[in-house]
Short mmCIF file of C-alpha atoms in Angstrom, two decimals:
data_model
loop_
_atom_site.label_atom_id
_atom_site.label_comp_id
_atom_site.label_asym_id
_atom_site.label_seq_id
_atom_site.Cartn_x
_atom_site.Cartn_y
_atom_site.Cartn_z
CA UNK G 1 0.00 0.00 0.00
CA UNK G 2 2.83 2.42 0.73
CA UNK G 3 3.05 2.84 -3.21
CA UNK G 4 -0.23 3.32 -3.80
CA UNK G 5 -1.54 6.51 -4.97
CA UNK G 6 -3.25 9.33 -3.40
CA UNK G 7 -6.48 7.77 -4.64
CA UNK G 8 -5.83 4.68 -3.12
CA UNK G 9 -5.69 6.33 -0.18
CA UNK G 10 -8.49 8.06 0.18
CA UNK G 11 -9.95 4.64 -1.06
CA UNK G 12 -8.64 3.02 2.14
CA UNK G 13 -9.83 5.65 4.45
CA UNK G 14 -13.53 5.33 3.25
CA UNK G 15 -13.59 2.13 4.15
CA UNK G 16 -12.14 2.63 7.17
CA UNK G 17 -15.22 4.86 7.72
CA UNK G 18 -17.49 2.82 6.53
CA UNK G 19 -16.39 -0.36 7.73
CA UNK G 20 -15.17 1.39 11.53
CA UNK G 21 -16.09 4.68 12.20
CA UNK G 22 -19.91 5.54 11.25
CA UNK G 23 -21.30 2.16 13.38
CA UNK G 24 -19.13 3.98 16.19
CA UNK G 25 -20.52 7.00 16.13
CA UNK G 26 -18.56 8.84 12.78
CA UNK G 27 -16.43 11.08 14.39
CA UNK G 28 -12.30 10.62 14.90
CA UNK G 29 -9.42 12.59 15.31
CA UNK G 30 -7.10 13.06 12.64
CA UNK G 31 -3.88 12.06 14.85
CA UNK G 32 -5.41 8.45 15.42
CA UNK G 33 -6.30 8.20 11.86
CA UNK G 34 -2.88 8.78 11.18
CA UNK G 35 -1.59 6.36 13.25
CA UNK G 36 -3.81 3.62 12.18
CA UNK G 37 -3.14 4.24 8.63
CA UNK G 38 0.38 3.72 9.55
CA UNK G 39 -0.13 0.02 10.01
CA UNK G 40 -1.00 -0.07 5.99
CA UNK G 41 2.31 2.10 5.19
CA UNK G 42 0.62 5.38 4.72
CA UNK G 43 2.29 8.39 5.41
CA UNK G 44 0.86 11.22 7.82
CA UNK G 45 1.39 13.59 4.41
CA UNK G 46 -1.14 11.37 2.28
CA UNK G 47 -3.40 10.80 4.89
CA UNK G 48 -4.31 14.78 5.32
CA UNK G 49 -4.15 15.33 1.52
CA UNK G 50 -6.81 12.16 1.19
CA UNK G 51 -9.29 13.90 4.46
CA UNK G 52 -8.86 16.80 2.47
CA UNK G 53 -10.12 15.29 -0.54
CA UNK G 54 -13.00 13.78 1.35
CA UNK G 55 -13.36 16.60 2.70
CA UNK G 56 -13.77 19.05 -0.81
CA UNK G 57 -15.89 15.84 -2.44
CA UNK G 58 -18.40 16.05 0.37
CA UNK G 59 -17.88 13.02 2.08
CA UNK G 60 -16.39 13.83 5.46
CA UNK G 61 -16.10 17.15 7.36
CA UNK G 62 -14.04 18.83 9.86
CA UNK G 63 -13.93 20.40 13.15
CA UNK G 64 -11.49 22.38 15.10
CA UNK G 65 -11.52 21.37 18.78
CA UNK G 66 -8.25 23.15 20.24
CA UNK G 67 -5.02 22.14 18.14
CA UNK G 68 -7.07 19.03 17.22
CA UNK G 69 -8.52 18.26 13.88
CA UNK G 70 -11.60 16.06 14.58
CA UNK G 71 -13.47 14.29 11.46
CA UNK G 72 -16.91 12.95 10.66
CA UNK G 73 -19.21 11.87 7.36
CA UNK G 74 -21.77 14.72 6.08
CA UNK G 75 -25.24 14.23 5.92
CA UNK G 76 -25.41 13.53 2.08
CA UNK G 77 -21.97 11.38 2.91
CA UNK G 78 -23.99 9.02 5.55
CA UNK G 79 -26.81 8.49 3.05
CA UNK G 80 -24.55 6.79 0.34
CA UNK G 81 -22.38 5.04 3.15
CA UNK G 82 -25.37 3.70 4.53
CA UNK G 83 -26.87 2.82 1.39
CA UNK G 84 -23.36 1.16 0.60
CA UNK G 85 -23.73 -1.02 3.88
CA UNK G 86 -26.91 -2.56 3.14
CA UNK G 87 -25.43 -4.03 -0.18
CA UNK G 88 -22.11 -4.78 1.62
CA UNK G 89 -22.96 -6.55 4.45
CA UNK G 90 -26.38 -7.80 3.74
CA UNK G 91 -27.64 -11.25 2.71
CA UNK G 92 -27.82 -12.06 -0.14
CA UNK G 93 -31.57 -12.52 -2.13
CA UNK G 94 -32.36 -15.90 -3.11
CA UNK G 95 -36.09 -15.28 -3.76
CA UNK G 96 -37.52 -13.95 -7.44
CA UNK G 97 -40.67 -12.99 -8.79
CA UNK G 98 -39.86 -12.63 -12.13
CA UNK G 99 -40.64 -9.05 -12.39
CA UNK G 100 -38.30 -6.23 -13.24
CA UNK G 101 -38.11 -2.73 -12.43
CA UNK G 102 -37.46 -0.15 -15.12
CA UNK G 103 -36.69 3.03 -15.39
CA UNK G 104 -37.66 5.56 -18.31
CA UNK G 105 -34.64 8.42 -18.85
CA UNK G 106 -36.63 9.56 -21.99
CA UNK G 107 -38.23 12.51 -19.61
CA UNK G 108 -35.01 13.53 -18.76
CA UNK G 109 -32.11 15.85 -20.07
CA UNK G 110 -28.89 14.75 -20.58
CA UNK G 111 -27.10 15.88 -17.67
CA UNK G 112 -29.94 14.40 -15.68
CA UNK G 113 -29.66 11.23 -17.17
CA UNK G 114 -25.78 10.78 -17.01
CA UNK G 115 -26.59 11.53 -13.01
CA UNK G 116 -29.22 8.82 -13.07
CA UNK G 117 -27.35 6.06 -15.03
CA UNK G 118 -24.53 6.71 -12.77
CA UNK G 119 -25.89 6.15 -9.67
CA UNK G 120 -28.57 3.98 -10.37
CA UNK G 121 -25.78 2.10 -11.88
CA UNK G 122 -24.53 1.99 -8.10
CA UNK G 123 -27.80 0.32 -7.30
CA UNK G 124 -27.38 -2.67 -9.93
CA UNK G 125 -29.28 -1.15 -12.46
CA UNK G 126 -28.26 -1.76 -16.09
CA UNK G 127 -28.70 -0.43 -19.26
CA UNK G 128 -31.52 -2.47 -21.43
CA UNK G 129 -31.46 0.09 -24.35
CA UNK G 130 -30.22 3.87 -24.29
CA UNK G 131 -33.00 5.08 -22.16
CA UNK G 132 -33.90 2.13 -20.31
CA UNK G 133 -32.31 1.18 -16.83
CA UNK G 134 -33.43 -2.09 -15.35
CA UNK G 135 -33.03 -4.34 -12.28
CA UNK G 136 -34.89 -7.52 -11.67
CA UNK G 137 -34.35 -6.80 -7.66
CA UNK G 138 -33.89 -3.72 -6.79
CA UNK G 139 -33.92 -2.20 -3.00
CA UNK G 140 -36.56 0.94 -3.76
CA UNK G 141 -35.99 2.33 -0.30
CA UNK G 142 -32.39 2.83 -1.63
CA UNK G 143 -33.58 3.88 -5.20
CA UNK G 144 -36.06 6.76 -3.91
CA UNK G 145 -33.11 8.16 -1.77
CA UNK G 146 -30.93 8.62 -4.64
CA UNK G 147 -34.30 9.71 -6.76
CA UNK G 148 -34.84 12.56 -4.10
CA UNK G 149 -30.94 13.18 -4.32
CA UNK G 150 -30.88 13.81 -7.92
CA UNK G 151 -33.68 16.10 -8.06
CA UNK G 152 -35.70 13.17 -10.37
CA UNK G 153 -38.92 12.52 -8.28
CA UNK G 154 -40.77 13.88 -10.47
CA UNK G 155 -39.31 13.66 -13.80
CA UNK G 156 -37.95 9.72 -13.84
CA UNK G 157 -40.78 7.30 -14.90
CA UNK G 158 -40.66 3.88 -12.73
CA UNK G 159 -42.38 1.15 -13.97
CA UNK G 160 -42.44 -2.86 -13.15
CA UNK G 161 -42.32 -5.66 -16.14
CA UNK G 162 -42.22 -8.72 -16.28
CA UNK G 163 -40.60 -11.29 -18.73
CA UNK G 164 -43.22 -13.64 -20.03
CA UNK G 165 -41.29 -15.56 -23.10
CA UNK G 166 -37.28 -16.61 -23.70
CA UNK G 167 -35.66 -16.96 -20.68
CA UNK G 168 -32.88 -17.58 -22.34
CA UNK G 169 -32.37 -14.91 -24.22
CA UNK G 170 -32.85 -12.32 -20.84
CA UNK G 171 -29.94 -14.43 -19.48
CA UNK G 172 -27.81 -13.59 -22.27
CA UNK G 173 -28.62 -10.07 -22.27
CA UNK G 174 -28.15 -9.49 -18.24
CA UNK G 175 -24.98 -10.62 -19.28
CA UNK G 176 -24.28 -8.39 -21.58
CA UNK G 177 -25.56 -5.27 -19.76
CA UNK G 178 -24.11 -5.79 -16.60
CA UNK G 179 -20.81 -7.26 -17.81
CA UNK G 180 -21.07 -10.29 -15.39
CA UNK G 181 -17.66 -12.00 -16.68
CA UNK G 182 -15.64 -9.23 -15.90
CA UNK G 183 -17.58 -9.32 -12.53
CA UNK G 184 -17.24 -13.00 -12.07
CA UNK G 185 -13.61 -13.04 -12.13
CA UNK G 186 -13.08 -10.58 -9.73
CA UNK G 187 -14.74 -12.06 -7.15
CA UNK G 188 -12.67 -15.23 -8.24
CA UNK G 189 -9.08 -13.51 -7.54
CA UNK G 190 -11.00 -12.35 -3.93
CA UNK G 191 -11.33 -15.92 -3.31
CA UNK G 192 -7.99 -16.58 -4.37
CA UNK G 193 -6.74 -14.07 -2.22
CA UNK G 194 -8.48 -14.96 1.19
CA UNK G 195 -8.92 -18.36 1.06
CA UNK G 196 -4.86 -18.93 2.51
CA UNK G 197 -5.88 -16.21 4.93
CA UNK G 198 -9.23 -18.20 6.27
CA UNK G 199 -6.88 -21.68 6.17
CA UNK G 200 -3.84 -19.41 8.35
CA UNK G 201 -6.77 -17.98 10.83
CA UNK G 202 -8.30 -21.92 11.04
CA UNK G 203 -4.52 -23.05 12.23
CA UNK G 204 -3.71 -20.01 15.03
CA UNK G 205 -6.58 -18.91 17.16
CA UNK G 206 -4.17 -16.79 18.95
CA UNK G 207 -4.52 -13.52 16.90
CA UNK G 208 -3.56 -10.03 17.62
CA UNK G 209 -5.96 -7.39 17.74
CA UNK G 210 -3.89 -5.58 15.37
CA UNK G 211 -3.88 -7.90 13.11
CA UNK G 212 -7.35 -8.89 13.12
CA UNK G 213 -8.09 -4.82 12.12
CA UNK G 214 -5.41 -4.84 9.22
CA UNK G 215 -7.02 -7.97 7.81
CA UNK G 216 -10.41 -7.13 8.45
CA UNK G 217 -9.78 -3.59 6.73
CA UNK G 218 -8.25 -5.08 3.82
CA UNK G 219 -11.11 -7.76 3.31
CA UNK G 220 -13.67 -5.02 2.97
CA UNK G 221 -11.55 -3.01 0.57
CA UNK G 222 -11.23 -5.93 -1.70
CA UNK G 223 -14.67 -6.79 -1.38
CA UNK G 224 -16.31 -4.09 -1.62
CA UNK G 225 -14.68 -3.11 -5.08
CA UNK G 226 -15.77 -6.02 -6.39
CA UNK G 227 -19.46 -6.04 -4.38
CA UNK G 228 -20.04 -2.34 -5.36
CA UNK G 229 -19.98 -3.11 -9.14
CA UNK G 230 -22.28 -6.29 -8.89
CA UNK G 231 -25.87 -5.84 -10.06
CA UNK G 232 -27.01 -8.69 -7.48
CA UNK G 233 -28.98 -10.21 -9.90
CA UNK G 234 -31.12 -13.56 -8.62
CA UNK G 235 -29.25 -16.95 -8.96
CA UNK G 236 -31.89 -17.16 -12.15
CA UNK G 237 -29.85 -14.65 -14.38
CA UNK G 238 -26.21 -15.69 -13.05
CA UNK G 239 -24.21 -17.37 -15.13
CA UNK G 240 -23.01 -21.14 -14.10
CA UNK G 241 -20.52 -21.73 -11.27
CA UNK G 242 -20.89 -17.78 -9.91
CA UNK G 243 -17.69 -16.89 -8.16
CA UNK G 244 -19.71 -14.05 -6.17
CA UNK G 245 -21.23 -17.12 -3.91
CA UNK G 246 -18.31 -18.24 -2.76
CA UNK G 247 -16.55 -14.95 -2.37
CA UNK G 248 -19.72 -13.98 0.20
CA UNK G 249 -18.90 -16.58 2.28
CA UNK G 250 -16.06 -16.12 2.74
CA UNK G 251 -15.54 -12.70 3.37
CA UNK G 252 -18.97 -13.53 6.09
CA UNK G 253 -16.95 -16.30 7.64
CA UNK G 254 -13.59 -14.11 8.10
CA UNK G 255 -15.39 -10.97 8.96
CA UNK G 256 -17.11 -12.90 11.71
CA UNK G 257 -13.68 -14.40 13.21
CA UNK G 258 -12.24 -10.79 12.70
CA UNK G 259 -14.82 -8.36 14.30
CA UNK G 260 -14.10 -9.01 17.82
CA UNK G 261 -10.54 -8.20 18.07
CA UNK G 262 -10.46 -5.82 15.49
CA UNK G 263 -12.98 -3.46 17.55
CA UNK G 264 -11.21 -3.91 20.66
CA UNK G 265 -7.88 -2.57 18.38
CA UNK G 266 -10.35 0.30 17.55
CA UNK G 267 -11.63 0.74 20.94
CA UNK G 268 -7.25 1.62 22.07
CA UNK G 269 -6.64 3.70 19.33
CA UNK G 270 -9.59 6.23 18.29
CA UNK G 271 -10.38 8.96 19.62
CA UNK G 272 -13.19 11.23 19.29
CA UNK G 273 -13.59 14.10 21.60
CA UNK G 274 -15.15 12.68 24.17
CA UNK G 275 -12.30 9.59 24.55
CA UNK G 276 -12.56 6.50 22.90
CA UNK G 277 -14.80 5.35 20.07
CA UNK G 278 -18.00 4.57 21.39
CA UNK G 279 -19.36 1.05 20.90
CA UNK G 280 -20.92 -0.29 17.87
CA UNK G 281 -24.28 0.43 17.02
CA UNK G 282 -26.45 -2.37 17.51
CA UNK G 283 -27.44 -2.74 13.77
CA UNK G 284 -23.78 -3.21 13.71
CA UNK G 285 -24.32 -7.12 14.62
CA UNK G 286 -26.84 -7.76 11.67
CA UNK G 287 -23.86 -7.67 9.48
CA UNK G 288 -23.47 -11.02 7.10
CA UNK G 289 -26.88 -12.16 8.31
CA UNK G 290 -25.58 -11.45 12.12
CA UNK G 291 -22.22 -11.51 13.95
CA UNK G 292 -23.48 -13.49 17.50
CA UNK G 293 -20.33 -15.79 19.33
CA UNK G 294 -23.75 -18.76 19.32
CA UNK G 295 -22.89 -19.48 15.85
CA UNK G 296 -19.22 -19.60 15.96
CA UNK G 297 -18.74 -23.11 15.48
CA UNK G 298 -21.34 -24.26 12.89
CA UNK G 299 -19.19 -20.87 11.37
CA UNK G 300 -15.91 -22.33 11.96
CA UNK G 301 -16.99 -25.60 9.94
CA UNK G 302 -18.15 -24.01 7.20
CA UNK G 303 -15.52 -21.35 7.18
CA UNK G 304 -13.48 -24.67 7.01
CA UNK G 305 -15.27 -26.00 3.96
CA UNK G 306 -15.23 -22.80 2.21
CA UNK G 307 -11.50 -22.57 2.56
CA UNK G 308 -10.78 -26.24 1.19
CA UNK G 309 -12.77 -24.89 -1.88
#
């Protein structure tokens, strides 16, 4: 990471935020940031230029408390992180109606529609034709949100289809729209990646809290720039073999041995203004379908079988 850009960075410390510091109330100070971006080789110099960053691209602000720079997510900024945390730690669907939902740019103007396509595109939705967006599964809570964000209440049709002949044919076409090779082979080098990681934490139970974080952080990273560009189409659209089901599991069964210590790591080194980081929120433990110690060992054994492949 040390040679990583300035970018990368900033890359890093959102999913620090994300991942860390909003279910801990979203506030840090810059010093502790600094020193816990140490542990991935990034300098005290990158890490300000990155908060600044955040800071000009509306994703975190500042505050001057004494000689102390403290730092939390915006409004607008908690929206898309939260919105970001529902896809990235939630379960995946398994259930499908066959309907779609579509979305109609044609009322639109351009720059309006290059908004929309962008971060509906966020959302899963794909491009079915120029001025067609579609998703068979689509969270609307999430969709409205970035509706209302946009400025498009009023102006972007929504509609819900349904495909009634050649199955087939809508398989090949998600496939086209949404790019799923690309997709699937990300989520296969994840796998590749982890898997030694989940065999190594299987062997030593004895791990430290700082390495638990480090791991933990890095896991989301990878994941989530694979998760964040999957559609999260049904099992009915995927194509054969679909690396993304493995690649959950995974990342569920590591995140779930890593949590613990990792927070406590959190817990010693930031600091908000009031002291430490407060605890988690309690939504915090619905992550990956829940994070409870009762399930530990049915998670060990398939943690176990995910690892052996």
């Amino acid at each position: 990471y040390s040679q990583r850009s300035t970018i990368r960075a900033g890359s890093l410390i959102t999913t620090i935020f994300g991942d860390a510091i909003v279910p801990r109330g979203g506030t840090v100070w810059l010093g502790s940031l600094i020193q816990v971006m140490a542990n991935f080789g990034i300098s005290e110099r990158l890490v300000r230029t990155s908060v600044f960053r955040l800071s000009q691209e509306g994703w975190l602000q500042s505050e001057q408390i004494g000689r102390r720079s403290y730092y939390s997510v915006t409004d607008s900024g908690r929206e898309q992180f939260d919105q970001a945390t529902h896809r990235i730690y939630g379960t995946p669907s398994s259930d499908w109606d066959g309907r779609w939902c579509l979305l109609l740019l044609s009322g639109l103007d351009t720059p309006a529609k290059d908004a929309v396509r962008k971060e509906c595109g966020w959302l899963g939705f794909g491009p079915l034709s120029a001025n067609v967006l579609a998703h068979p599964d689509p969270d609307l809570g999430d969709l409205d949100i970035t509706m209302q964000r946009l400025g498009v209440t009023e102006s972007l049709v929504v509609l819900s289809g349904q495909t009634v002949r050649n199955d087939a044919g809508m398989r090949r076409l998600a496939q086209e729209c949404w790019n799923l090779g690309a997709i699937d082979e990300q989520y296969g080098a994840f796998v590749r990646l982890f898997r030694p990681v989940i065999k190594n934490l299987n062997k030593d139970s004895q791990l430290a809290d700082k390495t638990a974080f480090i791991i933990r952080t890095l896991l989301i990273q990878e994941y989530r720039r694979v998760l964040l560009r999957d559609p999260m189409l049904p099992a009915q659209l995927l194509p054969s073999n679909w690396q993304g089901t493995p690649a959950y599991q995974l990342c569920r069964n590591l995140y779930r041995q890593l949590h613990g210590p990792a927070d406590i790591y959190l817990g010693e080194m930031m600091v908000t203004a009031d002291g430490p980081l407060p605890p988690p929120a309690m939504s915090f433990n619905n992550r990956f379908g829940g994070l409870g110690d009762s399930s530990q060992d049915s998670d060990r054994q398939t943690a176990a079988e995910v690892s052996n492949g």
